[in-house]
PDB file of C-alpha atoms in Angstrom:
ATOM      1  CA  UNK A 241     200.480  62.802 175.204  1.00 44.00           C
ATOM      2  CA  UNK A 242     202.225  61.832 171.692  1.00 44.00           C
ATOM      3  CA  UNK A 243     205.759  60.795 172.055  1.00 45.00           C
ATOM      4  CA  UNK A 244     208.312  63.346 170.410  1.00 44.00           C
ATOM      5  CA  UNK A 245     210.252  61.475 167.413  1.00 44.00           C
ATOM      6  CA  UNK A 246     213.549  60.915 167.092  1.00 42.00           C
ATOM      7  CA  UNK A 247     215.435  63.807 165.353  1.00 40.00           C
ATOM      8  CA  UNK A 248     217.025  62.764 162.014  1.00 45.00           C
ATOM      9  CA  UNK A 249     220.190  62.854 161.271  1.00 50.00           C
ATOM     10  CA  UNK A 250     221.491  65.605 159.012  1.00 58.00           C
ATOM     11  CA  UNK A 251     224.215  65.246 156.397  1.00 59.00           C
ATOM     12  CA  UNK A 252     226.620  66.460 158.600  1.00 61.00           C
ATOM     13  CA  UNK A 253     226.777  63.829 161.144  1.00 70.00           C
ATOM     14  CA  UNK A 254     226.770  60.906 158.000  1.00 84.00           C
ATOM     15  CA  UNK A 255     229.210  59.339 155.527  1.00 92.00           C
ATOM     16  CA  UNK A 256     229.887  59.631 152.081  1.00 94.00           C
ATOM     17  CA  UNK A 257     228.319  56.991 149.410  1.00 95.00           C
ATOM     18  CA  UNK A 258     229.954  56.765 145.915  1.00 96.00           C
ATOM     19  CA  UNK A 259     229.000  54.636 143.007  1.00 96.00           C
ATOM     20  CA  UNK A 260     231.711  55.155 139.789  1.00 96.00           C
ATOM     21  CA  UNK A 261     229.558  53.907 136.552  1.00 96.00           C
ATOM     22  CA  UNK A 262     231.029  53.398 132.933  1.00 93.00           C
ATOM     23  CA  UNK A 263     228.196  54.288 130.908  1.00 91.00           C
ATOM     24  CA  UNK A 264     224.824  52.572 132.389  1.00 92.00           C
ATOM     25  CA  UNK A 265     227.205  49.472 133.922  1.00 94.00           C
ATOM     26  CA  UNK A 266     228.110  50.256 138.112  1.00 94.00           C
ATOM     27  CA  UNK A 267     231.876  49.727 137.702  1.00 93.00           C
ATOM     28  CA  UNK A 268     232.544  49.975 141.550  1.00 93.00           C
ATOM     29  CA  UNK A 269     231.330  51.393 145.203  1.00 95.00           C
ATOM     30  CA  UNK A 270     232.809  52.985 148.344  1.00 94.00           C
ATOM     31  CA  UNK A 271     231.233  54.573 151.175  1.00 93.00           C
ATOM     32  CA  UNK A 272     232.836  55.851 154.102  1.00 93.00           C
ATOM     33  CA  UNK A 273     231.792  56.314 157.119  1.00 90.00           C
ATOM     34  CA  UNK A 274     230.734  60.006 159.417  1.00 87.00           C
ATOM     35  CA  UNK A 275     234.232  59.585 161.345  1.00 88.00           C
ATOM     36  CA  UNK A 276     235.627  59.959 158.005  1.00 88.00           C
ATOM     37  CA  UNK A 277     236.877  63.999 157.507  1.00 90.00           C
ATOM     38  CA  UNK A 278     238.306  63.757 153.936  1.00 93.00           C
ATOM     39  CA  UNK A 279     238.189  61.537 151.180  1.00 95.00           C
ATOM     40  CA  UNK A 280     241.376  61.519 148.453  1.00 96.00           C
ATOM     41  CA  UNK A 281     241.189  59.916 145.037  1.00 95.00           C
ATOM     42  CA  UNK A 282     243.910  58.254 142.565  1.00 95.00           C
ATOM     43  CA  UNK A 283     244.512  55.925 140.078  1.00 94.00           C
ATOM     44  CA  UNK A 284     245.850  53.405 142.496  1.00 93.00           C
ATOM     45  CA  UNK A 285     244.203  50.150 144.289  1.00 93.00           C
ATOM     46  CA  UNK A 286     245.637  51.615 147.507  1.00 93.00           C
ATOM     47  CA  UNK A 287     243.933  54.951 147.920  1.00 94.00           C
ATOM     48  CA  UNK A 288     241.218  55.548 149.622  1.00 93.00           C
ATOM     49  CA  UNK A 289     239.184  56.275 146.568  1.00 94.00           C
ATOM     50  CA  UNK A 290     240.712  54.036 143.147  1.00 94.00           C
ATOM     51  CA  UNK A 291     240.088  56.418 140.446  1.00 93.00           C
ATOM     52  CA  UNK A 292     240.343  55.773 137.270  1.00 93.00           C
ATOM     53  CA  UNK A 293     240.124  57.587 133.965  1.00 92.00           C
ATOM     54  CA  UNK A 294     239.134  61.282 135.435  1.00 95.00           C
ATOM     55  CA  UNK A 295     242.310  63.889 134.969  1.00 93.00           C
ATOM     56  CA  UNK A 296     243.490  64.775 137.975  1.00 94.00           C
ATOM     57  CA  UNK A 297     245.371  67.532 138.915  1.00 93.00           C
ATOM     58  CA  UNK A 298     247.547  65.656 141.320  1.00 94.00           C
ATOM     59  CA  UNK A 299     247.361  62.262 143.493  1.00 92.00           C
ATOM     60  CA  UNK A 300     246.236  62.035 145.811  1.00 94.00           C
ATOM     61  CA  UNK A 301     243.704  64.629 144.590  1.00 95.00           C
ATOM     62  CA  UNK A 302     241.278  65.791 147.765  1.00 95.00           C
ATOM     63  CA  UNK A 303     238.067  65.236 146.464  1.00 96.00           C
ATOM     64  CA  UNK A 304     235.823  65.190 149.273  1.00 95.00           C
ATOM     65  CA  UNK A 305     236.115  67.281 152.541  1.00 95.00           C
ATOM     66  CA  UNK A 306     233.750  67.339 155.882  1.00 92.00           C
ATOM     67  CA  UNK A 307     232.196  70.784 156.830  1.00 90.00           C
ATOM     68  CA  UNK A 308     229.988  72.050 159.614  1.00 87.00           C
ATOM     69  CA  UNK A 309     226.785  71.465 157.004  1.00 85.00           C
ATOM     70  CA  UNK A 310     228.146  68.323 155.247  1.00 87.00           C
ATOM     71  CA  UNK A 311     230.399  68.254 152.639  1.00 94.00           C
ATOM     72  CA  UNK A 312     232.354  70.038 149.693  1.00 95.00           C
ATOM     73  CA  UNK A 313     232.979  68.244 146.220  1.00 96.00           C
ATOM     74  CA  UNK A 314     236.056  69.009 144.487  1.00 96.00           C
ATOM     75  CA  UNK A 315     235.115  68.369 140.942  1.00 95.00           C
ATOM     76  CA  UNK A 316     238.314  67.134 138.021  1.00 95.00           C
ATOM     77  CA  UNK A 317     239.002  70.346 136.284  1.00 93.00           C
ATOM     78  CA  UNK A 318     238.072  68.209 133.073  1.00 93.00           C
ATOM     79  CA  UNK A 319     235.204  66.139 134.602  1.00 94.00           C
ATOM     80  CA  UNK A 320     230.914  67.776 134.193  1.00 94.00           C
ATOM     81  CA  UNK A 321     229.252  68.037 137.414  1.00 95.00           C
ATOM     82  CA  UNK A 322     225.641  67.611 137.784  1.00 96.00           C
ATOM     83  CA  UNK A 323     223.129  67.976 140.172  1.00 94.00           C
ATOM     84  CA  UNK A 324     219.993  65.663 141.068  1.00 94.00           C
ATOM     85  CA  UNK A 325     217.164  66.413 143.931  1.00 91.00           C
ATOM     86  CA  UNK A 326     214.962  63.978 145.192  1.00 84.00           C
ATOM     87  CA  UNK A 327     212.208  62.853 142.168  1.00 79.00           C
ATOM     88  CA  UNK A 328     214.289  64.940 139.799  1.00 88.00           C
ATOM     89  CA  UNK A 329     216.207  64.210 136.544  1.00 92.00           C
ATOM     90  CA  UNK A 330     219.803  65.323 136.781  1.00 94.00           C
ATOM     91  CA  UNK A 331     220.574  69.232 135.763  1.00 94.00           C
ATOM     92  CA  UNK A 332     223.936  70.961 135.427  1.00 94.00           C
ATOM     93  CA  UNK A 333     225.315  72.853 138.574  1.00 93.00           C
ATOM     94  CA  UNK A 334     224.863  77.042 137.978  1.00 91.00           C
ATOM     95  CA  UNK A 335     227.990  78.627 138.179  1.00 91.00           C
ATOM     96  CA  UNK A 336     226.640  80.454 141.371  1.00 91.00           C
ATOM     97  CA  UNK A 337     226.435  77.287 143.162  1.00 92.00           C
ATOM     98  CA  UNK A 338     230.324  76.621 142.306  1.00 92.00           C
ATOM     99  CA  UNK A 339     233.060  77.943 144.873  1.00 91.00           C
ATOM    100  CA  UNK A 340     236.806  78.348 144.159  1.00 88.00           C
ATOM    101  CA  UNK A 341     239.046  79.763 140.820  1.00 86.00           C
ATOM    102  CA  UNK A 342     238.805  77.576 137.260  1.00 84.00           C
ATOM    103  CA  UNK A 343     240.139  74.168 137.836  1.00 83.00           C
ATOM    104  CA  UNK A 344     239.835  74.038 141.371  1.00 89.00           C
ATOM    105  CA  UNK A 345     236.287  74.773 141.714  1.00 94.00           C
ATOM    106  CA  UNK A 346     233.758  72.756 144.270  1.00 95.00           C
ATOM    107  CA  UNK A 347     230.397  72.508 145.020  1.00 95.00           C
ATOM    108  CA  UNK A 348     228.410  71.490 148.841  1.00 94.00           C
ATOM    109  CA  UNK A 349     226.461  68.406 148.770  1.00 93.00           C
ATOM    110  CA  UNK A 350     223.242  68.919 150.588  1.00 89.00           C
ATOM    111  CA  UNK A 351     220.754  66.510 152.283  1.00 88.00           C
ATOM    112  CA  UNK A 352     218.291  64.971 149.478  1.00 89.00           C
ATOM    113  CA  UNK A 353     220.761  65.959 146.483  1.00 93.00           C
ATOM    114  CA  UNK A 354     222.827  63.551 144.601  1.00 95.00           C
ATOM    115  CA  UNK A 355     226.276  64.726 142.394  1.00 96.00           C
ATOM    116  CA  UNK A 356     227.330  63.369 139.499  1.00 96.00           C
ATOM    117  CA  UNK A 357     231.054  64.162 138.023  1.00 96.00           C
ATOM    118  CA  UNK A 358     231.577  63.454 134.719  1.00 96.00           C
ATOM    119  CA  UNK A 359     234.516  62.741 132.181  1.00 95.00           C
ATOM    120  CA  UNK A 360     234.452  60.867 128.933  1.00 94.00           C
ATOM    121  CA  UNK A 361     232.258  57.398 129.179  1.00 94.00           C
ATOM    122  CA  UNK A 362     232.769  57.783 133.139  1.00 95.00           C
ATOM    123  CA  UNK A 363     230.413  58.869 135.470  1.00 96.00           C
ATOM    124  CA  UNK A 364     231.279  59.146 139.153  1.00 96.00           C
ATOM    125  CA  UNK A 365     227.890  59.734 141.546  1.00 96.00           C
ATOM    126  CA  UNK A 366     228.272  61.026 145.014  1.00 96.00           C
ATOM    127  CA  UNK A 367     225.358  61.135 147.485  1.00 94.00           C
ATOM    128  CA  UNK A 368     225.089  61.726 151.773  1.00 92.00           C
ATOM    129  CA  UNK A 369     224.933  58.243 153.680  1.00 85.00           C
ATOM    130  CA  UNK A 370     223.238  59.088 156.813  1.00 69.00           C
ATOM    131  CA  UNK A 371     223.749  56.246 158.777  1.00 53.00           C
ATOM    132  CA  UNK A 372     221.916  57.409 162.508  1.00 45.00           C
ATOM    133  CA  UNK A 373     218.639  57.899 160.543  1.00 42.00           C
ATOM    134  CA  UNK A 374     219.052  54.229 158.967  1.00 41.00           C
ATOM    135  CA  UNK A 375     220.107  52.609 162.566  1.00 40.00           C
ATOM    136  CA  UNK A 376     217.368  54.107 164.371  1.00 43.00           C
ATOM    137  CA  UNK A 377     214.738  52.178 162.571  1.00 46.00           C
ATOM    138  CA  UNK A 378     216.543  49.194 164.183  1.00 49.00           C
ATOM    139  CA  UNK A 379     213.507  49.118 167.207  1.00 55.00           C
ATOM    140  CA  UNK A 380     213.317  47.179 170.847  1.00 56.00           C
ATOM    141  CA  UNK A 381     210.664  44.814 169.277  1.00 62.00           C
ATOM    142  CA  UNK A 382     212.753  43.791 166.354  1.00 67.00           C
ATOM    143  CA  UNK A 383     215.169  42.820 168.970  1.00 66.00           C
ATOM    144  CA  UNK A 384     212.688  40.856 170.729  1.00 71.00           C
ATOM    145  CA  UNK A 385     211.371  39.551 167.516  1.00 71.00           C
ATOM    146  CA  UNK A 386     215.544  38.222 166.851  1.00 78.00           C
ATOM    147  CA  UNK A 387     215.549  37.175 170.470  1.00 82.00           C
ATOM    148  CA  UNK A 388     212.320  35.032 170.365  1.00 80.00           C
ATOM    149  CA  UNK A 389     213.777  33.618 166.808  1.00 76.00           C
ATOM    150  CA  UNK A 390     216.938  32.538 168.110  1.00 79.00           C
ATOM    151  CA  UNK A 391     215.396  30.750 171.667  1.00 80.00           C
ATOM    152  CA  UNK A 392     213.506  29.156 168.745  1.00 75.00           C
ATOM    153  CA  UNK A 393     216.074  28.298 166.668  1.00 73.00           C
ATOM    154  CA  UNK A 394     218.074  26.682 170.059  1.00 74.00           C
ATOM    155  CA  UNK A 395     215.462  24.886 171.848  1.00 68.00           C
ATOM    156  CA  UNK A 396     214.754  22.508 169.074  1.00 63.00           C
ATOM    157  CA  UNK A 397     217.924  20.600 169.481  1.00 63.00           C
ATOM    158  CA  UNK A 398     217.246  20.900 173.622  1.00 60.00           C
ATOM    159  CA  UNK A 399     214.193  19.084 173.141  1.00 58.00           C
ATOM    160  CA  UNK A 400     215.461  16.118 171.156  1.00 55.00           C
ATOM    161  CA  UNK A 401     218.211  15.615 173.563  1.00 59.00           C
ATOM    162  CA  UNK A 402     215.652  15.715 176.740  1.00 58.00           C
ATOM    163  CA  UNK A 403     212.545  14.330 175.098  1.00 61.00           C
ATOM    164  CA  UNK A 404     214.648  11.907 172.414  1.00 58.00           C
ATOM    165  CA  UNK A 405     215.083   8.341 172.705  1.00 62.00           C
ATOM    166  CA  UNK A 406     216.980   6.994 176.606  1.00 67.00           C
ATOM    167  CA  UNK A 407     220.471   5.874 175.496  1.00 73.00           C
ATOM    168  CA  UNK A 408     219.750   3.346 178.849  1.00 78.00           C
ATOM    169  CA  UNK A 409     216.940   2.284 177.454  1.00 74.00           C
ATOM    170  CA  UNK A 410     218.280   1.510 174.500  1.00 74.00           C
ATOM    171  CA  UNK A 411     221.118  -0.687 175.522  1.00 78.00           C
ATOM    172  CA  UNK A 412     218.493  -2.527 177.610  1.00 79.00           C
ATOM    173  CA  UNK A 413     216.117  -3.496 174.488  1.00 75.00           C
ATOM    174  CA  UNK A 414     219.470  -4.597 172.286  1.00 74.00           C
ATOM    175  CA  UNK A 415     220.750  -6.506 174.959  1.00 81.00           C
ATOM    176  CA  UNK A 416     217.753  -7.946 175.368  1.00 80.00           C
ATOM    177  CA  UNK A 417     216.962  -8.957 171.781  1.00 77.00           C
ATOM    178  CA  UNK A 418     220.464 -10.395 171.920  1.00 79.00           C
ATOM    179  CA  UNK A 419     219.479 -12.769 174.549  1.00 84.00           C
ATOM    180  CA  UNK A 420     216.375 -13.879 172.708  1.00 81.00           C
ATOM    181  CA  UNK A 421     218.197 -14.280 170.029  1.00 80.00           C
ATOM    182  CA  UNK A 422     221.069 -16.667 171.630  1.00 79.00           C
ATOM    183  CA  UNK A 423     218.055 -18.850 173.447  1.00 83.00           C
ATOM    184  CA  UNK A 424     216.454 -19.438 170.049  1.00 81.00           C
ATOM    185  CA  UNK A 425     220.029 -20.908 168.733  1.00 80.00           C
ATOM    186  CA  UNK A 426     220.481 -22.973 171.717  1.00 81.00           C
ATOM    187  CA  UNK A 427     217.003 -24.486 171.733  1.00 83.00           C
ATOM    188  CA  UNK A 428     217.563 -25.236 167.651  1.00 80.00           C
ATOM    189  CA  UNK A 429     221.288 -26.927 168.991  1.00 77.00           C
ATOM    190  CA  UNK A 430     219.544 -28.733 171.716  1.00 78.00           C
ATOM    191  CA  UNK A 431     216.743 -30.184 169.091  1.00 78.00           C
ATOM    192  CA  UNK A 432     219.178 -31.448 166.510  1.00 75.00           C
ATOM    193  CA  UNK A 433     221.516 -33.479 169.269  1.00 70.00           C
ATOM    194  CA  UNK A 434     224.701 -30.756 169.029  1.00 67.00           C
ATOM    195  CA  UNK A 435     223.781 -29.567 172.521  1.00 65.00           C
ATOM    196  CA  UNK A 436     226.284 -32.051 173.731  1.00 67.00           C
ATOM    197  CA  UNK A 437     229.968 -32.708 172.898  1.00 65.00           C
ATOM    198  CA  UNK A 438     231.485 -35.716 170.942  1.00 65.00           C
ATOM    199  CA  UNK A 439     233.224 -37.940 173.399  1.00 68.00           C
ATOM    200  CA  UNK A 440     236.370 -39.798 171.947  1.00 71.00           C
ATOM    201  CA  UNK A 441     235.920 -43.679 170.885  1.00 70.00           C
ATOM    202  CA  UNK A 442     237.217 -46.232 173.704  1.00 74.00           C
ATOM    203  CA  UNK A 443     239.014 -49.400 172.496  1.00 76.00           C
ATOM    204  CA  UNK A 444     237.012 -51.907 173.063  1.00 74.00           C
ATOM    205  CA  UNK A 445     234.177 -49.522 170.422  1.00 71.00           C
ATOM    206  CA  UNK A 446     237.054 -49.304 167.865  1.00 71.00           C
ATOM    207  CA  UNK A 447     237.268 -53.294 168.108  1.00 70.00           C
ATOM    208  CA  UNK A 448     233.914 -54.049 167.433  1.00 69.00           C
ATOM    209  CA  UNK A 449     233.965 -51.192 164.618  1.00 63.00           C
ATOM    210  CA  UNK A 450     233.893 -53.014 161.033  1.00 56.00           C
ATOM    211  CA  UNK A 451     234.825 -51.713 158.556  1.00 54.00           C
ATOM    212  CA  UNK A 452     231.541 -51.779 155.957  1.00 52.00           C
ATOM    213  CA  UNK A 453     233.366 -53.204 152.332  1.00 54.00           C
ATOM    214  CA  UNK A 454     230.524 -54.096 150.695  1.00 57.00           C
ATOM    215  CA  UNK A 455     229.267 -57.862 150.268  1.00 61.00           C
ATOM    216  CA  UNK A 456     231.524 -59.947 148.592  1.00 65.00           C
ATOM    217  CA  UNK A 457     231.282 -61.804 145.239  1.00 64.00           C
ATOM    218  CA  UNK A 458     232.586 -64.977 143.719  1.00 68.00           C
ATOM    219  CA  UNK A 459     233.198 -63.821 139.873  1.00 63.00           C
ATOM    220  CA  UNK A 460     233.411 -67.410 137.605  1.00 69.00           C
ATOM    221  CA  UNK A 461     237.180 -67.176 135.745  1.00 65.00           C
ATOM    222  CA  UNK A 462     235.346 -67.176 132.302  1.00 66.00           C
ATOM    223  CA  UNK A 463     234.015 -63.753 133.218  1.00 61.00           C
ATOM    224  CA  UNK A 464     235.946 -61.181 131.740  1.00 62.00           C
ATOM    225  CA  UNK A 465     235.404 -57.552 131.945  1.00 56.00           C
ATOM    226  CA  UNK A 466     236.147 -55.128 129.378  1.00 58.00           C
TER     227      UNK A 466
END
């Protein structure tokens, strides 16, 4: 009996993905996430969306809202919006497919379509981010696969610590090759007669001592040295 798939998500239950380009350069990125129920845009670092060089009618200016099938662009009354399908150049959006009066018109993004808005050297791309359809690929064996990776990744330490070198041992063969090595100075002490210590001279061994002067010599007084 086959095993029903998964139902994909639809662009209502994901988030927003934008991409602002100048020219062919990607200037910046947002997305925002399915709790997300509007998205406002200004020319300021603080709102939501930072948007910069489009006119816009006011700021914040609502340019993305949720509805029950996804959501509903706002387009710039001066900005071009375009359209893109899946495997398909972008085309200009048919005035049928545009709600609202002049200047405050708006279009739905659907699932597989991408929108492009469009002022001057600006281009501003908007696109569905379904987010349940990308975390269900996440399966139970890739999870086993991370698990086995990790156990991995922690039992090679383990085993050097259990199957390593005995720190008892060790202490045992140093202090062992100390004592070796302290026999082998006493035997070479004991061979050249500093085993034992000096005793002091008595005085009968400092009377016999002479002093060694050298021989002496009779020098005739018609010698003379120069």
């Amino acid at each position: 009996m086959p095993t029903p798939s998964a139902p994909s998500a639809s662009v209502a239950d994901g988030g927003l993905f934008c991409e602002l380009y100048w020219g062919t350069s990607l200037a910046e990125a947002w997305s925002y996430g399915p709790e997300l129920g509007q998205v406002h845009a200004a020319p300021d670092e603080k709102a939501p969306l930072p948007l910069y060089g489009f006119t816009l009618p006011e700021e914040p200016f609502l340019l993305a809202e949720r509805t029950p099938k996804g959501w509903r662009i706002h387009v710039p009354p001066s900005a071009r919006v375009e359209k893109r399908l899946k495997g398909n150049d972008f085309q200009p959006v048919g005035p049928d497919e545009l709600t609202g009066a002049p200047g405050r018109t708006a279009v739905e993004l659907r699932e597989g379509m991408t929108l492009r808005l469009v002022e001057g050297e600006l281009n501003l791309l908007l696109q569905p981010s379904v987010v349940k359809e990308r975390a269900g690929r996440f399966r139970v064996r890739d999870v086993a696969w991370l698990i086995t990776v990790a156990i991995l990744f922690l039992s090679a330490p383990v085993a050097f610590l259990v199957m390593g070198p005995d720190p008892a041992r060790m202490a045992a063969n140093n202090a062992r090759a100390l004592q070796v090595a302290h026999d082998k100075e006493e035997a070479r002490r004991k061979a050249m007669g500093l085993d034992k210590p000096m005793k002091p001279m008595t005085e009968a061994e400092r009377a016999t001592q002479q002093q060694d002067g050298g021989v002496r010599v009779t020098v005739p007084a018609s010698f003379g040295v120069r």
